[in-house]
Every structure is written in C-alpha cells, then in structure tokens.
Amino acid sequence: MVHEAAASIDEQAMRVTRTIEVRAPIFAVWEALTEPARMAEWFGETADFPDGVHEGATGTFGWRDAGLYPVRIDRHERPSAFAFTWGVPGEPIRPDNSTTASFELVRDGDVTRLTVVEVGFERIEDAAARRAALEDNRRGWTSELDELLGSIARHWMASTVDPVAGTIARTLEVEAAPEEVWAHLTDPDAIEAWWGHPADFPGGLRAGVTGTFAWEGQTFPLAIRIADAPRTLAFRWGELGEAEPGPTAADVRFDLEPSPRGTRVTVVEWGWLRTPEEGRDGRMQQNARGWELVLDGLRRHVLDAAAGWTDAARADAARSDAARSAASASDAADAAADRVDAAAAR
C-alpha cells in the first residue's frame, strides 16, 4: 500500500507530488480524471474544453472566487498517462506563469494507483512567492485528489456478495439509452468483445433458446429464460461441458432502467446455495470480481461504439498501452483472464 494521505513538496526538485490508490478499474479512474464533466467534480467548479480533451486541446478550469485558468493538454494516452499545463486567469500560458501537472495510472490487481507530479515552480523568480506557490499547490493536491476519490466512489460501485442468501449483485450507470445498451448486451459479436467469450445462440438470442459460451476450448450452456427488449435479460448458466444447465447452475438477471445519466444496469446472480459449500465463499468472491470486469467492459464497449471506436482502434490502444511498459502488458493479460472468472467459477 503506497497511498499517501497528503501531497508533499520536493524542494530540491521544485515539485509537488502525491500518490493515491483506489479499488476501482483503471478506466473508471481515467474517466474521472479526464472527462470535463467529471473534472468539474474534483478540480475547480468548471472544466471547459470546446474541442474535447486530447493532446494539444485548450480550455479552462474555473473557480467562482478565482476566475478562469487557461489550460493546455500536453499528454493524453488513455488510460495510463495524462498531463496539462495551466496558467493564471486573464493571461495566455507562458513558461514564466504556468506549471505542468502529470498523472500516471497503473493497475495493480484490484487497485489503480495514480501519481501526480507538478513541476515548473523554479520559474518563479521570487523565493518567497515560489515557496508560497509550492505550499498552496501541496494543499490543493491534498484536497483535490481526495475529491477525486469521492467522485470515483459516487460513479463506480463494487459488487456486493451475500453468502447467506447465495447472491451477488452489482449496479452501474451507462451514459446511453436502454436500447443502445440492450443491443450490445444481447448481440453475440458484441458479447464476445466485452465479455470475452465467443457466444453462439442458434436462431438468435431469445427466450427458450439454449446457447453456449466458449472458454479455453470448451463450452458451457446458457438457457435464456427472459429476453424482454430493452429491459430484462435472464438466463441460467451451467458448468463447462454440460449440454444443458444442471442442478448446480446459477441464475443471472440483467435489468435495464432509464436513469438521468442514461441507463442503470443491475445484474443479480443467485443460486449459489446449490453448489457445494466447500470453497463456495471464495468462488462467490471470484465471481463478484468477474461481474465488475464484465459490466465495466459492457459500459466501455457501449461508450466506445458511440464515440466511433472500432474493434481495431481498441486493439491499437491496447497495443499502445502495452508498449509503454511490460507491467501494463501483464496487467492487460490479467484483466482478459479475469474477465472469464464469472463463468469459469461456475
């Protein structure tokens, strides 16, 4: 655990730094860090980027009592690197009136580690003013990154496990209409992209059909019980190698509800008390993590499609992330493997 409760000053390097950790996927942290509506929840009160947030983009951060600060995006490498330079209200950004904040995001198991480093204070000529700026920004990053953690907690929720009832549940918001979410939830090609399983439903995914998901050369059955577009999808899924779900099969239900942000997706899995008690709690925790990865994958797939991201573009981004460090490549492989946990544990 390297979470730091407060930012610190490195006077020799003339910089302010802080590292925080949060149990949330890297994309959830990236969205809170870089999307203007989310930025305004933790950094200032407004974040305006007329042409979007990308490398080279310009905009402003606003505080009611301080005015609009000009901003330039210097780095935008989703989901692992972000940087901006910001100046002072009423003036264009210049080397002598600006500092640069750089953010690095690293996935470590269930945790995302975020480090901010702000530099450029050495360009302040007056020593007293330089020390005051360092201290002001140290207090700022202490407060603002705490606000960022609060924003992540409001928007991303972990799965809940009830070992007594044998249930797992998770809810998340997707910024798209229920019809759009439903299309990605039920299309076999899309399912393979966001869940990680090749899906086969002869005659289409509809109530009464038993289809299969493939995993490591084997398949397991999914018997569709409800397919009420665009509101409810329910199925019973069995063990690897079964033709039909057997006596230890669990039930899964997705409910899609319109919400102010778009669609509230709730998944509930029940029937775990049908499985052997030995090792059950561990398998339920494994599936709880699986549902976090699965629903995060669904949301990301829907949003990427709306933004025009193709599968090839997603693959290019993944390759770029992997190229930045061997650790990132290892994390991506781990995430892909974890995504099938929800089914593999059955």
mmCIF file of C-alpha atoms in Angstrom:
data_model
loop_
_atom_site.group_PDB
_atom_site.id
_atom_site.type_symbol
_atom_site.label_atom_id
_atom_site.label_comp_id
_atom_site.label_asym_id
_atom_site.label_seq_id
_atom_site.Cartn_x
_atom_site.Cartn_y
_atom_site.Cartn_z
ATOM 1 C CA MET A 1 0.000 0.000 0.000
ATOM 2 C CA VAL A 2 1.555 3.296 -1.106
ATOM 3 C CA HIS A 3 -1.467 5.574 -0.712
ATOM 4 C CA GLU A 4 -0.331 8.932 0.616
ATOM 5 C CA ALA A 5 -2.715 10.867 2.827
ATOM 6 C CA ALA A 6 -1.353 14.219 1.682
ATOM 7 C CA ALA A 7 0.709 15.752 -1.097
ATOM 8 C CA SER A 8 4.334 16.597 -0.415
ATOM 9 C CA ILE A 9 6.910 19.106 -1.617
ATOM 10 C CA ASP A 10 10.296 18.159 -3.022
ATOM 11 C CA GLU A 11 12.132 21.445 -2.561
ATOM 12 C CA GLN A 12 15.292 20.279 -4.301
ATOM 13 C CA ALA A 13 13.381 19.254 -7.439
ATOM 14 C CA MET A 14 10.881 22.120 -7.046
ATOM 15 C CA ARG A 15 7.833 19.904 -7.441
ATOM 16 C CA VAL A 16 4.702 18.753 -5.670
ATOM 17 C CA THR A 17 3.789 15.056 -5.688
ATOM 18 C CA ARG A 18 1.142 12.699 -4.370
ATOM 19 C CA THR A 19 0.203 9.059 -4.943
ATOM 20 C CA ILE A 20 -3.254 7.671 -4.202
ATOM 21 C CA GLU A 21 -4.732 4.199 -4.545
ATOM 22 C CA VAL A 22 -8.348 3.218 -5.071
ATOM 23 C CA ARG A 23 -10.113 -0.104 -5.547
ATOM 24 C CA ALA A 24 -11.558 0.678 -8.958
ATOM 25 C CA PRO A 25 -10.596 -0.264 -12.520
ATOM 26 C CA ILE A 26 -8.133 1.935 -14.341
ATOM 27 C CA PHE A 27 -10.748 3.146 -16.850
ATOM 28 C CA ALA A 28 -13.029 4.337 -14.031
ATOM 29 C CA VAL A 29 -10.156 6.416 -12.659
ATOM 30 C CA TRP A 30 -9.224 7.651 -16.141
ATOM 31 C CA GLU A 31 -12.764 8.860 -16.815
ATOM 32 C CA ALA A 32 -12.924 10.755 -13.523
ATOM 33 C CA LEU A 33 -9.517 12.272 -14.243
ATOM 34 C CA THR A 34 -10.031 13.365 -17.856
ATOM 35 C CA GLU A 35 -13.709 13.844 -18.755
ATOM 36 C CA PRO A 36 -14.712 17.526 -18.367
ATOM 37 C CA ALA A 37 -17.974 16.873 -16.523
ATOM 38 C CA ARG A 38 -16.101 14.654 -14.082
ATOM 39 C CA MET A 39 -13.147 17.046 -13.755
ATOM 40 C CA ALA A 40 -15.552 19.711 -12.516
ATOM 41 C CA GLU A 41 -16.473 17.412 -9.617
ATOM 42 C CA TRP A 42 -12.980 17.485 -8.145
ATOM 43 C CA PHE A 43 -10.774 20.122 -9.830
ATOM 44 C CA GLY A 44 -12.359 23.540 -9.663
ATOM 45 C CA GLU A 45 -16.027 24.095 -10.392
ATOM 46 C CA THR A 46 -15.995 24.123 -14.210
ATOM 47 C CA ALA A 47 -13.898 22.407 -16.851
ATOM 48 C CA ASP A 48 -14.496 23.649 -20.386
ATOM 49 C CA PHE A 49 -12.764 22.164 -23.438
ATOM 50 C CA PRO A 50 -14.715 23.250 -26.548
ATOM 51 C CA ASP A 51 -12.946 20.826 -28.901
ATOM 52 C CA GLY A 52 -12.779 17.931 -26.457
ATOM 53 C CA VAL A 53 -9.951 16.603 -24.328
ATOM 54 C CA HIS A 54 -6.990 15.397 -26.385
ATOM 55 C CA GLU A 55 -3.310 16.192 -26.739
ATOM 56 C CA GLY A 56 -2.978 19.826 -27.783
ATOM 57 C CA ALA A 57 -6.514 20.779 -26.721
ATOM 58 C CA THR A 58 -7.034 24.025 -24.841
ATOM 59 C CA GLY A 59 -9.666 25.057 -22.353
ATOM 60 C CA THR A 60 -10.200 26.443 -18.881
ATOM 61 C CA PHE A 61 -10.650 25.381 -15.282
ATOM 62 C CA GLY A 62 -12.898 27.695 -13.330
ATOM 63 C CA TRP A 63 -13.338 28.689 -9.695
ATOM 64 C CA ARG A 64 -16.068 31.167 -8.765
ATOM 65 C CA ASP A 65 -13.794 33.068 -6.414
ATOM 66 C CA ALA A 66 -10.667 32.924 -8.585
ATOM 67 C CA GLY A 67 -11.740 33.090 -12.232
ATOM 68 C CA LEU A 68 -10.889 31.007 -15.292
ATOM 69 C CA TYR A 69 -7.447 29.429 -15.554
ATOM 70 C CA PRO A 70 -6.191 28.661 -19.090
ATOM 71 C CA VAL A 71 -5.248 25.013 -19.670
ATOM 72 C CA ARG A 72 -3.404 23.121 -22.402
ATOM 73 C CA ILE A 73 -3.497 19.301 -22.594
ATOM 74 C CA ASP A 74 0.081 18.089 -23.098
ATOM 75 C CA ARG A 75 -0.434 14.334 -22.897
ATOM 76 C CA HIS A 76 -3.481 12.112 -23.337
ATOM 77 C CA GLU A 77 -2.665 8.408 -23.503
ATOM 78 C CA ARG A 78 -5.689 6.521 -22.271
ATOM 79 C CA PRO A 79 -5.800 5.010 -19.757
ATOM 80 C CA SER A 80 -2.335 5.465 -18.285
ATOM 81 C CA ALA A 81 -0.884 8.948 -18.845
ATOM 82 C CA PHE A 82 -2.340 12.465 -18.731
ATOM 83 C CA ALA A 83 -0.756 15.894 -18.359
ATOM 84 C CA PHE A 84 -1.802 19.518 -18.568
ATOM 85 C CA THR A 85 -0.158 22.906 -18.271
ATOM 86 C CA TRP A 86 -2.146 25.656 -16.620
ATOM 87 C CA GLY A 87 -1.533 29.344 -16.224
ATOM 88 C CA VAL A 88 -3.158 32.271 -14.447
ATOM 89 C CA PRO A 89 -6.506 33.989 -15.085
ATOM 90 C CA GLY A 90 -6.556 36.685 -17.732
ATOM 91 C CA GLU A 91 -3.200 35.786 -19.306
ATOM 92 C CA PRO A 92 -2.093 33.378 -22.036
ATOM 93 C CA ILE A 93 0.004 30.422 -20.928
ATOM 94 C CA ARG A 94 3.718 31.277 -20.865
ATOM 95 C CA PRO A 95 6.719 29.472 -19.386
ATOM 96 C CA ASP A 96 7.022 32.106 -16.659
ATOM 97 C CA ASN A 97 3.377 31.948 -15.467
ATOM 98 C CA SER A 98 2.493 28.267 -15.661
ATOM 99 C CA THR A 99 3.140 24.853 -14.160
ATOM 100 C CA THR A 100 2.599 21.363 -15.542
ATOM 101 C CA ALA A 101 0.787 18.532 -13.751
ATOM 102 C CA SER A 102 1.460 14.986 -14.972
ATOM 103 C CA PHE A 103 -0.531 11.926 -13.977
ATOM 104 C CA GLU A 104 0.494 8.271 -14.258
ATOM 105 C CA LEU A 105 -2.055 5.484 -13.733
ATOM 106 C CA VAL A 106 -1.014 1.897 -13.010
ATOM 107 C CA ARG A 107 -3.229 -1.112 -12.394
ATOM 108 C CA ASP A 108 -2.123 -3.384 -9.552
ATOM 109 C CA GLY A 109 -4.574 -6.238 -9.087
ATOM 110 C CA ASP A 110 -7.864 -4.767 -7.867
ATOM 111 C CA VAL A 111 -6.247 -1.383 -7.243
ATOM 112 C CA THR A 112 -5.458 1.552 -9.514
ATOM 113 C CA ARG A 113 -2.512 3.668 -8.411
ATOM 114 C CA LEU A 114 -2.499 7.321 -9.506
ATOM 115 C CA THR A 115 0.525 9.587 -9.095
ATOM 116 C CA VAL A 116 0.526 13.319 -9.799
ATOM 117 C CA VAL A 117 3.721 15.341 -10.191
ATOM 118 C CA GLU A 118 3.502 19.102 -10.711
ATOM 119 C CA VAL A 119 6.600 20.938 -11.923
ATOM 120 C CA GLY A 120 7.632 24.393 -13.134
ATOM 121 C CA PHE A 121 7.836 26.228 -9.830
ATOM 122 C CA GLU A 122 11.540 27.004 -10.369
ATOM 123 C CA ARG A 123 10.471 29.571 -12.965
ATOM 124 C CA ILE A 124 9.006 31.746 -10.189
ATOM 125 C CA GLU A 125 11.879 34.166 -9.542
ATOM 126 C CA ASP A 126 10.919 35.458 -6.087
ATOM 127 C CA ALA A 127 11.885 32.858 -3.464
ATOM 128 C CA ALA A 128 9.044 33.721 -1.075
ATOM 129 C CA ALA A 129 6.482 33.575 -3.869
ATOM 130 C CA ARG A 130 7.947 30.250 -5.008
ATOM 131 C CA ARG A 131 7.630 28.721 -1.532
ATOM 132 C CA ALA A 132 4.083 30.063 -1.225
ATOM 133 C CA ALA A 133 3.112 28.553 -4.592
ATOM 134 C CA LEU A 134 4.555 25.179 -3.646
ATOM 135 C CA GLU A 135 2.654 25.166 -0.359
ATOM 136 C CA ASP A 136 -0.598 26.354 -1.962
ATOM 137 C CA ASN A 137 -0.445 23.589 -4.549
ATOM 138 C CA ARG A 138 0.554 20.988 -1.965
ATOM 139 C CA ARG A 139 -2.627 21.825 -0.075
ATOM 140 C CA GLY A 140 -4.505 21.870 -3.364
ATOM 141 C CA TRP A 141 -3.466 18.380 -4.455
ATOM 142 C CA THR A 142 -4.209 17.038 -0.991
ATOM 143 C CA SER A 143 -7.764 18.372 -1.187
ATOM 144 C CA GLU A 144 -8.402 17.814 -4.892
ATOM 145 C CA LEU A 145 -7.246 14.205 -5.052
ATOM 146 C CA ASP A 146 -9.427 13.479 -2.017
ATOM 147 C CA GLU A 147 -12.305 14.982 -4.028
ATOM 148 C CA LEU A 148 -11.305 12.764 -6.968
ATOM 149 C CA LEU A 149 -11.597 9.683 -4.751
ATOM 150 C CA GLY A 150 -15.069 10.831 -3.736
ATOM 151 C CA SER A 151 -16.065 11.277 -7.375
ATOM 152 C CA ILE A 152 -14.870 7.768 -8.247
ATOM 153 C CA ALA A 153 -16.833 6.327 -5.328
ATOM 154 C CA ARG A 154 -20.001 8.091 -6.470
ATOM 155 C CA HIS A 155 -19.765 6.747 -10.002
ATOM 156 C CA TRP A 156 -18.212 3.278 -9.628
ATOM 157 C CA MET A 157 -19.566 0.676 -7.223
ATOM 158 C CA ALA A 158 -18.167 -2.751 -6.464
ATOM 159 C CA SER A 159 -20.221 -5.932 -6.482
ATOM 160 C CA THR A 160 -21.991 -6.954 -3.282
ATOM 161 C CA VAL A 161 -21.941 -10.543 -2.041
ATOM 162 C CA ASP A 162 -24.478 -12.117 0.316
ATOM 163 C CA PRO A 163 -23.035 -15.517 1.265
ATOM 164 C CA VAL A 164 -26.072 -16.306 3.428
ATOM 165 C CA ALA A 165 -28.528 -15.966 0.551
ATOM 166 C CA GLY A 166 -26.032 -17.086 -2.082
ATOM 167 C CA THR A 167 -26.412 -13.950 -4.220
ATOM 168 C CA ILE A 168 -24.150 -11.475 -5.992
ATOM 169 C CA ALA A 169 -25.353 -8.082 -7.237
ATOM 170 C CA ARG A 170 -23.925 -5.078 -8.993
ATOM 171 C CA THR A 171 -25.336 -1.850 -10.423
ATOM 172 C CA LEU A 172 -23.701 0.719 -12.669
ATOM 173 C CA GLU A 173 -24.713 3.621 -14.878
ATOM 174 C CA VAL A 174 -24.122 3.696 -18.631
ATOM 175 C CA GLU A 175 -24.356 7.038 -20.423
ATOM 176 C CA ALA A 176 -26.506 5.702 -23.261
ATOM 177 C CA ALA A 177 -30.157 4.896 -23.902
ATOM 178 C CA PRO A 178 -31.508 1.478 -22.801
ATOM 179 C CA GLU A 179 -31.961 0.489 -26.450
ATOM 180 C CA GLU A 180 -28.253 1.060 -27.146
ATOM 181 C CA VAL A 181 -27.173 -0.856 -24.063
ATOM 182 C CA TRP A 182 -29.558 -3.704 -24.910
ATOM 183 C CA ALA A 183 -28.103 -4.010 -28.412
ATOM 184 C CA HIS A 184 -24.606 -4.552 -27.013
ATOM 185 C CA LEU A 185 -25.844 -6.747 -24.169
ATOM 186 C CA THR A 186 -27.558 -9.243 -26.464
ATOM 187 C CA ASP A 187 -25.606 -9.275 -29.738
ATOM 188 C CA PRO A 188 -23.287 -12.341 -29.823
ATOM 189 C CA ASP A 189 -20.494 -10.465 -31.606
ATOM 190 C CA ALA A 190 -20.645 -7.655 -29.056
ATOM 191 C CA ILE A 191 -20.788 -10.161 -26.188
ATOM 192 C CA GLU A 192 -17.506 -11.675 -27.322
ATOM 193 C CA ALA A 193 -15.929 -8.204 -27.424
ATOM 194 C CA TRP A 194 -16.977 -7.010 -23.954
ATOM 195 C CA TRP A 195 -17.323 -10.265 -22.039
ATOM 196 C CA GLY A 196 -14.505 -12.195 -23.642
ATOM 197 C CA HIS A 197 -16.480 -15.338 -24.574
ATOM 198 C CA PRO A 198 -17.343 -16.395 -28.124
ATOM 199 C CA ALA A 199 -21.139 -16.693 -27.898
ATOM 200 C CA ASP A 200 -23.368 -18.943 -30.008
ATOM 201 C CA PHE A 201 -27.168 -18.783 -29.922
ATOM 202 C CA PRO A 202 -28.668 -20.785 -32.813
ATOM 203 C CA GLY A 203 -31.615 -18.891 -34.217
ATOM 204 C CA GLY A 204 -30.814 -15.781 -32.172
ATOM 205 C CA LEU A 205 -30.736 -14.831 -28.527
ATOM 206 C CA ARG A 206 -34.360 -15.161 -27.392
ATOM 207 C CA ALA A 207 -36.386 -16.745 -24.607
ATOM 208 C CA GLY A 208 -36.423 -20.538 -24.779
ATOM 209 C CA VAL A 209 -33.102 -20.856 -26.611
ATOM 210 C CA THR A 210 -30.057 -22.534 -25.069
ATOM 211 C CA GLY A 211 -26.807 -21.168 -26.360
ATOM 212 C CA THR A 212 -23.176 -21.532 -25.365
ATOM 213 C CA PHE A 213 -20.191 -19.505 -24.308
ATOM 214 C CA ALA A 214 -16.759 -20.842 -25.212
ATOM 215 C CA TRP A 215 -13.838 -20.849 -22.822
ATOM 216 C CA GLU A 216 -10.406 -22.444 -23.355
ATOM 217 C CA GLY A 217 -11.666 -24.882 -25.953
ATOM 218 C CA GLN A 218 -14.784 -25.906 -24.020
ATOM 219 C CA THR A 219 -18.312 -24.556 -23.813
ATOM 220 C CA PHE A 220 -20.878 -24.055 -21.081
ATOM 221 C CA PRO A 221 -24.613 -23.636 -21.641
ATOM 222 C CA LEU A 222 -26.817 -20.578 -21.150
ATOM 223 C CA ALA A 223 -30.556 -21.200 -21.190
ATOM 224 C CA ILE A 224 -32.325 -17.903 -21.952
ATOM 225 C CA ARG A 225 -35.386 -17.532 -19.737
ATOM 226 C CA ILE A 226 -36.360 -13.890 -20.377
ATOM 227 C CA ALA A 227 -35.388 -11.641 -23.285
ATOM 228 C CA ASP A 228 -37.669 -8.628 -22.935
ATOM 229 C CA ALA A 229 -36.067 -5.851 -25.007
ATOM 230 C CA PRO A 230 -34.821 -3.398 -23.891
ATOM 231 C CA ARG A 231 -35.478 -4.082 -20.221
ATOM 232 C CA THR A 232 -34.719 -7.594 -18.950
ATOM 233 C CA LEU A 233 -32.396 -10.434 -19.874
ATOM 234 C CA ALA A 234 -32.359 -13.533 -17.669
ATOM 235 C CA PHE A 235 -30.629 -16.868 -18.104
ATOM 236 C CA ARG A 236 -29.460 -19.954 -16.239
ATOM 237 C CA TRP A 237 -25.878 -20.967 -16.878
ATOM 238 C CA GLY A 238 -24.268 -24.309 -16.240
ATOM 239 C CA GLU A 239 -20.915 -25.981 -15.929
ATOM 240 C CA LEU A 240 -18.232 -26.439 -18.548
ATOM 241 C CA GLY A 241 -19.053 -29.446 -20.709
ATOM 242 C CA GLU A 242 -22.784 -29.575 -19.908
ATOM 243 C CA ALA A 243 -25.304 -29.581 -22.757
ATOM 244 C CA GLU A 244 -27.970 -28.006 -20.540
ATOM 245 C CA PRO A 245 -27.631 -26.242 -17.183
ATOM 246 C CA GLY A 246 -27.544 -28.882 -14.453
ATOM 247 C CA PRO A 247 -28.512 -28.988 -10.774
ATOM 248 C CA THR A 248 -25.694 -26.658 -9.655
ATOM 249 C CA ALA A 249 -26.471 -23.997 -12.255
ATOM 250 C CA ALA A 250 -26.910 -20.382 -11.185
ATOM 251 C CA ASP A 251 -29.442 -17.847 -12.427
ATOM 252 C CA VAL A 252 -28.494 -14.414 -13.770
ATOM 253 C CA ARG A 253 -30.734 -11.450 -14.490
ATOM 254 C CA PHE A 254 -29.881 -8.102 -16.100
ATOM 255 C CA ASP A 255 -32.339 -5.236 -15.635
ATOM 256 C CA LEU A 256 -32.015 -2.016 -17.635
ATOM 257 C CA GLU A 257 -33.802 1.093 -16.347
ATOM 258 C CA PRO A 258 -33.797 4.635 -17.770
ATOM 259 C CA SER A 259 -31.890 6.999 -15.490
ATOM 260 C CA PRO A 260 -30.872 10.661 -15.542
ATOM 261 C CA ARG A 261 -27.443 9.631 -16.828
ATOM 262 C CA GLY A 262 -28.763 7.171 -19.419
ATOM 263 C CA THR A 263 -29.315 3.600 -18.261
ATOM 264 C CA ARG A 264 -28.991 1.947 -14.863
ATOM 265 C CA VAL A 265 -27.842 -1.649 -15.360
ATOM 266 C CA THR A 266 -28.326 -4.097 -12.491
ATOM 267 C CA VAL A 267 -27.125 -7.678 -12.585
ATOM 268 C CA VAL A 268 -28.056 -10.218 -9.932
ATOM 269 C CA GLU A 269 -26.719 -13.768 -9.787
ATOM 270 C CA TRP A 270 -28.381 -16.231 -7.425
ATOM 271 C CA GLY A 271 -28.481 -19.953 -6.787
ATOM 272 C CA TRP A 272 -25.056 -20.319 -5.211
ATOM 273 C CA LEU A 273 -26.532 -22.378 -2.382
ATOM 274 C CA ARG A 274 -26.993 -25.157 -4.965
ATOM 275 C CA THR A 275 -23.213 -25.534 -5.153
ATOM 276 C CA PRO A 276 -21.006 -27.429 -2.673
ATOM 277 C CA GLU A 277 -20.364 -25.442 0.489
ATOM 278 C CA GLU A 278 -16.634 -26.117 0.469
ATOM 279 C CA GLY A 279 -14.915 -23.272 -1.324
ATOM 280 C CA ARG A 280 -18.207 -21.522 -2.097
ATOM 281 C CA ASP A 281 -17.324 -18.207 -0.469
ATOM 282 C CA GLY A 282 -14.094 -17.942 -2.431
ATOM 283 C CA ARG A 283 -15.841 -18.737 -5.714
ATOM 284 C CA MET A 284 -18.522 -16.158 -4.973
ATOM 285 C CA GLN A 285 -15.866 -13.504 -4.372
ATOM 286 C CA GLN A 286 -14.219 -14.521 -7.628
ATOM 287 C CA ASN A 287 -17.498 -14.102 -9.492
ATOM 288 C CA ALA A 288 -18.137 -10.769 -7.776
ATOM 289 C CA ARG A 289 -14.883 -9.503 -9.244
ATOM 290 C CA GLY A 290 -15.847 -11.066 -12.552
ATOM 291 C CA TRP A 291 -19.090 -9.076 -12.636
ATOM 292 C CA GLU A 292 -17.160 -5.876 -12.015
ATOM 293 C CA LEU A 293 -14.952 -6.597 -15.018
ATOM 294 C CA VAL A 294 -17.865 -7.756 -17.172
ATOM 295 C CA LEU A 295 -20.118 -4.746 -16.544
ATOM 296 C CA ASP A 296 -17.219 -2.320 -16.832
ATOM 297 C CA GLY A 297 -16.443 -3.988 -20.154
ATOM 298 C CA LEU A 298 -20.053 -3.615 -21.306
ATOM 299 C CA ARG A 299 -20.109 0.069 -20.403
ATOM 300 C CA ARG A 300 -16.795 0.748 -22.098
ATOM 301 C CA HIS A 301 -17.901 -1.127 -25.230
ATOM 302 C CA VAL A 302 -21.129 0.904 -25.454
ATOM 303 C CA LEU A 303 -19.333 4.221 -24.968
ATOM 304 C CA ASP A 304 -16.542 3.341 -27.388
ATOM 305 C CA ALA A 305 -19.095 2.398 -30.039
ATOM 306 C CA ALA A 306 -20.939 5.685 -29.514
ATOM 307 C CA ALA A 307 -17.641 7.558 -29.858
ATOM 308 C CA GLY A 308 -16.804 5.701 -33.074
ATOM 309 C CA TRP A 309 -14.126 3.436 -31.631
ATOM 310 C CA THR A 310 -13.821 0.324 -33.767
ATOM 311 C CA ASP A 311 -12.527 -3.020 -32.538
ATOM 312 C CA ALA A 312 -9.311 -2.272 -34.460
ATOM 313 C CA ALA A 313 -8.956 1.086 -32.711
ATOM 314 C CA ARG A 314 -9.485 -0.559 -29.341
ATOM 315 C CA ALA A 315 -6.824 -3.114 -30.221
ATOM 316 C CA ASP A 316 -4.430 -0.335 -31.293
ATOM 317 C CA ALA A 317 -4.996 1.464 -27.997
ATOM 318 C CA ALA A 318 -4.359 -1.745 -26.085
ATOM 319 C CA ARG A 319 -1.122 -2.311 -28.004
ATOM 320 C CA SER A 320 -0.047 1.252 -27.292
ATOM 321 C CA ASP A 321 -0.727 0.788 -23.585
ATOM 322 C CA ALA A 322 1.220 -2.464 -23.572
ATOM 323 C CA ALA A 323 4.160 -0.874 -25.339
ATOM 324 C CA ARG A 324 4.533 1.759 -22.631
ATOM 325 C CA SER A 325 5.642 -0.826 -20.115
ATOM 326 C CA ALA A 326 5.917 -4.557 -19.603
ATOM 327 C CA ALA A 327 3.796 -4.166 -16.483
ATOM 328 C CA SER A 328 0.947 -2.693 -18.491
ATOM 329 C CA ALA A 329 1.078 -5.630 -20.859
ATOM 330 C CA SER A 330 0.955 -8.045 -17.954
ATOM 331 C CA ASP A 331 -1.993 -6.185 -16.438
ATOM 332 C CA ALA A 332 -3.913 -6.317 -19.711
ATOM 333 C CA ALA A 333 -3.409 -10.067 -19.882
ATOM 334 C CA ASP A 334 -4.549 -10.431 -16.281
ATOM 335 C CA ALA A 335 -7.675 -8.386 -16.987
ATOM 336 C CA ALA A 336 -8.519 -10.511 -20.009
ATOM 337 C CA ALA A 337 -8.128 -13.670 -17.947
ATOM 338 C CA ASP A 338 -10.124 -12.262 -15.046
ATOM 339 C CA ARG A 339 -12.996 -11.376 -17.327
ATOM 340 C CA VAL A 340 -13.868 -15.041 -17.705
ATOM 341 C CA ASP A 341 -13.802 -15.694 -13.954
ATOM 342 C CA ALA A 342 -17.523 -15.116 -13.660
ATOM 343 C CA ALA A 343 -18.131 -18.088 -15.876
ATOM 344 C CA ALA A 344 -15.116 -20.221 -15.077
ATOM 345 C CA ALA A 345 -16.018 -20.382 -11.402
ATOM 346 C CA ARG A 346 -19.384 -21.935 -12.164
#
